[in-house]
Amino acid sequence: IILKESYNELDELVNYLKLKPHLKIEIAGHTDSDGAEDQNLMLSQKRAEAVKNYLVSKGINASRMVAKGYGEAKPIAENETEAGKALNRRTEINVLE
């Protein structure tokens, strides 16, 4: 499920991708370290796929995107606090070409 507060940023990404029709991206899903590692990997993949599906629904060709779940493997903050965990539950966009 994509949170309502994410729509504005995703719509900005849609506009950018429409301006750059040859750009290819990776949608990288991440989780905090709570729960089993295999479950986090699955959750992060679903998180990335939800963003990809949203972009496709807005007219971006699916062949321009790769959705990849990284689970808890790439934290950007410590998982010892709720604030840190919240930062680690994220989706990032990486330019591939």
Coordinates of N, CA and C in Angstrom, one line a residue:
I1 N 0.9 -1.2 0.0 CA 0.0 0.0 0.0 C 0.9 1.2 0.0
I2 N 0.6 2.1 -0.9 CA 1.4 3.4 -1.0 C 0.6 4.4 -0.1
L3 N 1.4 5.1 0.7 CA 0.8 6.1 1.6 C 0.4 7.3 0.8
K4 N -0.7 8.0 1.1 CA -1.2 9.2 0.4 C -0.1 10.3 0.3
E5 N 0.7 10.4 1.4 CA 1.7 11.4 1.4 C 2.9 11.2 0.4
S6 N 2.9 10.0 -0.2 CA 3.9 9.6 -1.2 C 3.5 10.0 -2.6
Y7 N 2.2 10.2 -2.8 CA 1.7 10.5 -4.2 C 2.4 11.7 -4.8
N8 N 2.6 12.8 -4.1 CA 3.2 13.9 -4.7 C 4.6 13.7 -5.2
E9 N 5.4 13.0 -4.4 CA 6.8 12.7 -4.9 C 6.7 11.7 -6.0
L10 N 5.9 10.7 -6.0 CA 5.8 9.7 -7.1 C 5.3 10.4 -8.4
D11 N 4.4 11.3 -8.2 CA 3.9 12.1 -9.4 C 5.0 13.0 -10.0
E12 N 5.9 13.5 -9.2 CA 7.0 14.2 -9.7 C 8.0 13.3 -10.4
L13 N 8.1 12.1 -9.9 CA 8.9 11.1 -10.6 C 8.3 10.7 -12.0
V14 N 7.0 10.6 -12.0 CA 6.3 10.3 -13.3 C 6.6 11.4 -14.3
N15 N 6.5 12.7 -13.9 CA 6.7 13.8 -14.8 C 8.2 13.8 -15.3
Y16 N 9.1 13.5 -14.4 CA 10.5 13.5 -14.7 C 10.8 12.3 -15.8
L17 N 10.2 11.2 -15.5 CA 10.4 10.0 -16.4 C 9.8 10.3 -17.8
K18 N 8.7 11.0 -17.8 CA 8.1 11.4 -19.1 C 9.0 12.4 -19.9
L19 N 9.7 13.2 -19.1 CA 10.6 14.2 -19.8 C 11.9 13.4 -20.3
K20 N 12.2 12.3 -19.7 CA 13.4 11.5 -20.0 C 13.0 10.1 -20.5
P21 N 12.4 10.0 -21.7 CA 11.8 8.7 -22.1 C 12.8 7.6 -22.3
H22 N 14.1 7.8 -22.3 CA 15.1 6.7 -22.4 C 15.7 6.3 -21.1
L23 N 15.3 7.0 -20.0 CA 15.9 6.7 -18.7 C 15.3 5.4 -18.2
K24 N 16.2 4.6 -17.6 CA 15.8 3.4 -17.0 C 16.2 3.4 -15.5
I25 N 15.3 2.9 -14.6 CA 15.5 3.1 -13.2 C 15.4 1.7 -12.5
E26 N 16.0 1.7 -11.3 CA 15.7 0.6 -10.4 C 14.9 1.2 -9.2
I27 N 13.9 0.5 -8.8 CA 13.1 0.8 -7.7 C 13.5 -0.2 -6.6
A28 N 14.2 0.4 -5.6 CA 14.8 -0.5 -4.5 C 14.0 -0.4 -3.2
G29 N 13.4 -1.5 -2.8 CA 12.6 -1.6 -1.6 C 13.5 -2.0 -0.4
H30 N 13.3 -1.4 0.8 CA 14.0 -1.7 2.0 C 13.1 -1.9 3.2
T31 N 13.6 -2.6 4.2 CA 12.9 -2.8 5.4 C 13.8 -2.5 6.6
D32 N 13.2 -2.4 7.8 CA 14.0 -2.4 9.0 C 14.4 -3.9 9.3
S33 N 15.0 -4.1 10.5 CA 15.5 -5.5 10.8 C 14.5 -6.3 11.6
D34 N 13.3 -5.7 11.9 CA 12.3 -6.5 12.7 C 11.8 -7.6 11.8
G35 N 11.5 -8.8 12.4 CA 11.0 -9.9 11.7 C 12.1 -10.8 11.1
A36 N 11.6 -11.8 10.4 CA 12.5 -12.8 9.8 C 13.1 -12.2 8.5
E37 N 14.3 -12.5 8.2 CA 15.0 -12.0 7.1 C 14.3 -12.3 5.8
D38 N 13.9 -13.5 5.6 CA 13.2 -13.9 4.4 C 11.9 -13.2 4.2
Q39 N 11.2 -12.9 5.3 CA 9.9 -12.1 5.2 C 10.2 -10.7 4.9
N40 N 11.3 -10.1 5.4 CA 11.7 -8.8 5.1 C 12.1 -8.6 3.6
L41 N 12.7 -9.7 3.1 CA 13.1 -9.6 1.7 C 11.8 -9.6 0.8
M42 N 10.8 -10.4 1.2 CA 9.6 -10.5 0.4 C 8.8 -9.2 0.6
L43 N 8.8 -8.6 1.8 CA 8.1 -7.3 2.0 C 8.8 -6.2 1.2
S44 N 10.1 -6.2 1.1 CA 10.8 -5.1 0.4 C 10.5 -5.3 -1.1
Q45 N 10.4 -6.5 -1.6 CA 10.1 -6.7 -3.0 C 8.7 -6.2 -3.3
K46 N 7.8 -6.5 -2.5 CA 6.4 -6.0 -2.7 C 6.3 -4.5 -2.6
R47 N 7.1 -3.9 -1.7 CA 7.2 -2.5 -1.6 C 7.7 -1.9 -2.9
A48 N 8.7 -2.4 -3.5 CA 9.2 -2.0 -4.8 C 8.2 -2.2 -5.9
E49 N 7.6 -3.3 -5.9 CA 6.6 -3.6 -7.0 C 5.4 -2.7 -6.9
A50 N 5.0 -2.3 -5.7 CA 3.9 -1.4 -5.6 C 4.2 -0.1 -6.2
V51 N 5.4 0.4 -6.0 CA 5.8 1.7 -6.7 C 5.9 1.5 -8.2
K52 N 6.4 0.4 -8.6 CA 6.5 0.2 -10.1 C 5.1 0.1 -10.7
N53 N 4.2 -0.6 -10.0 CA 2.8 -0.6 -10.5 C 2.1 0.7 -10.5
Y54 N 2.4 1.6 -9.6 CA 1.9 2.9 -9.6 C 2.4 3.7 -10.8
L55 N 3.7 3.6 -11.0 CA 4.3 4.3 -12.2 C 3.7 3.8 -13.5
V56 N 3.5 2.5 -13.6 CA 2.9 1.9 -14.8 C 1.5 2.5 -15.0
S57 N 0.7 2.6 -13.9 CA -0.6 3.1 -14.0 C -0.7 4.5 -14.4
K58 N 0.4 5.2 -14.3 CA 0.5 6.6 -14.7 C 1.2 6.8 -16.1
G59 N 1.4 5.7 -16.8 CA 1.8 5.7 -18.2 C 3.3 5.5 -18.4
I60 N 4.0 5.1 -17.4 CA 5.5 4.8 -17.6 C 5.6 3.3 -18.0
N61 N 6.3 3.0 -19.0 CA 6.5 1.7 -19.6 C 7.2 0.8 -18.6
A62 N 6.7 -0.3 -18.3 CA 7.3 -1.3 -17.3 C 8.7 -1.7 -17.6
S63 N 9.0 -1.7 -18.9 CA 10.3 -2.2 -19.4 C 11.4 -1.2 -19.0
R64 N 11.1 0.0 -18.6 CA 12.0 1.0 -18.1 C 12.4 0.9 -16.6
M65 N 11.8 -0.1 -16.0 CA 11.9 -0.2 -14.5 C 12.2 -1.6 -14.1
V66 N 13.1 -1.7 -13.0 CA 13.3 -3.0 -12.4 C 13.0 -2.7 -10.9
A67 N 12.1 -3.6 -10.4 CA 11.8 -3.5 -8.9 C 12.6 -4.6 -8.2
K68 N 13.3 -4.2 -7.2 CA 14.3 -5.1 -6.5 C 14.1 -4.8 -5.0
G69 N 13.9 -5.9 -4.3 CA 13.8 -5.9 -2.8 C 15.1 -6.2 -2.2
Y70 N 15.6 -5.4 -1.2 CA 16.8 -5.7 -0.5 C 16.6 -6.1 0.9
G71 N 15.4 -6.1 1.4 CA 15.1 -6.5 2.7 C 15.8 -5.5 3.7
E72 N 16.5 -6.1 4.7 CA 17.1 -5.3 5.7 C 18.6 -5.2 5.5
A73 N 19.1 -5.5 4.3 CA 20.5 -5.6 4.0 C 21.2 -4.2 3.8
K74 N 20.5 -3.2 3.6 CA 21.1 -1.9 3.3 C 20.5 -0.8 4.2
P75 N 20.7 -0.9 5.5 CA 20.1 0.2 6.4 C 20.8 1.5 6.2
I76 N 20.0 2.6 6.4 CA 20.6 3.9 6.4 C 20.7 4.5 7.8
A77 N 20.1 3.8 8.7 CA 20.1 4.2 10.1 C 20.1 3.0 11.0
E78 N 20.4 3.2 12.3 CA 20.4 2.1 13.2 C 19.0 1.6 13.4
N79 N 18.9 0.3 13.7 CA 17.6 -0.3 13.9 C 17.2 -0.5 15.4
E80 N 18.0 0.2 16.2 CA 17.7 0.1 17.7 C 16.7 1.1 18.2
T81 N 16.3 2.1 17.3 CA 15.2 3.0 17.7 C 14.1 3.0 16.7
E82 N 12.9 3.4 17.2 CA 11.8 3.5 16.2 C 12.1 4.5 15.1
A83 N 12.8 5.6 15.4 CA 13.1 6.6 14.4 C 14.0 6.0 13.3
G84 N 15.0 5.2 13.8 CA 15.9 4.6 12.9 C 15.2 3.6 12.0
K85 N 14.4 2.8 12.6 CA 13.6 1.8 11.9 C 12.8 2.4 10.8
A86 N 12.1 3.5 11.2 CA 11.3 4.2 10.2 C 12.1 4.7 9.0
L87 N 13.3 5.1 9.2 CA 14.1 5.6 8.1 C 14.5 4.4 7.2
N88 N 14.7 3.2 7.8 CA 15.1 2.1 7.0 C 13.9 1.5 6.2
R89 N 12.7 1.8 6.6 CA 11.5 1.3 5.8 C 11.3 2.3 4.7
R90 N 11.8 2.1 3.5 CA 11.8 3.1 2.4 C 11.9 2.4 1.1
T91 N 11.7 3.3 0.1 CA 11.9 2.9 -1.3 C 12.7 4.0 -1.9
E92 N 13.7 3.5 -2.7 CA 14.7 4.5 -3.3 C 14.6 4.2 -4.8
I93 N 14.9 5.3 -5.6 CA 15.0 5.2 -7.0 C 16.5 5.4 -7.4
N94 N 17.0 4.5 -8.2 CA 18.3 4.5 -8.7 C 18.3 4.6 -10.2
V95 N 19.1 5.5 -10.8 CA 19.2 5.5 -12.3 C 20.1 4.4 -12.8
L96 N 19.6 3.6 -13.7 CA 20.4 2.6 -14.3 C 21.1 3.0 -15.6
E97 N 20.4 3.7 -16.5 CA 20.9 4.2 -17.7 C 20.1 5.3 -18.2

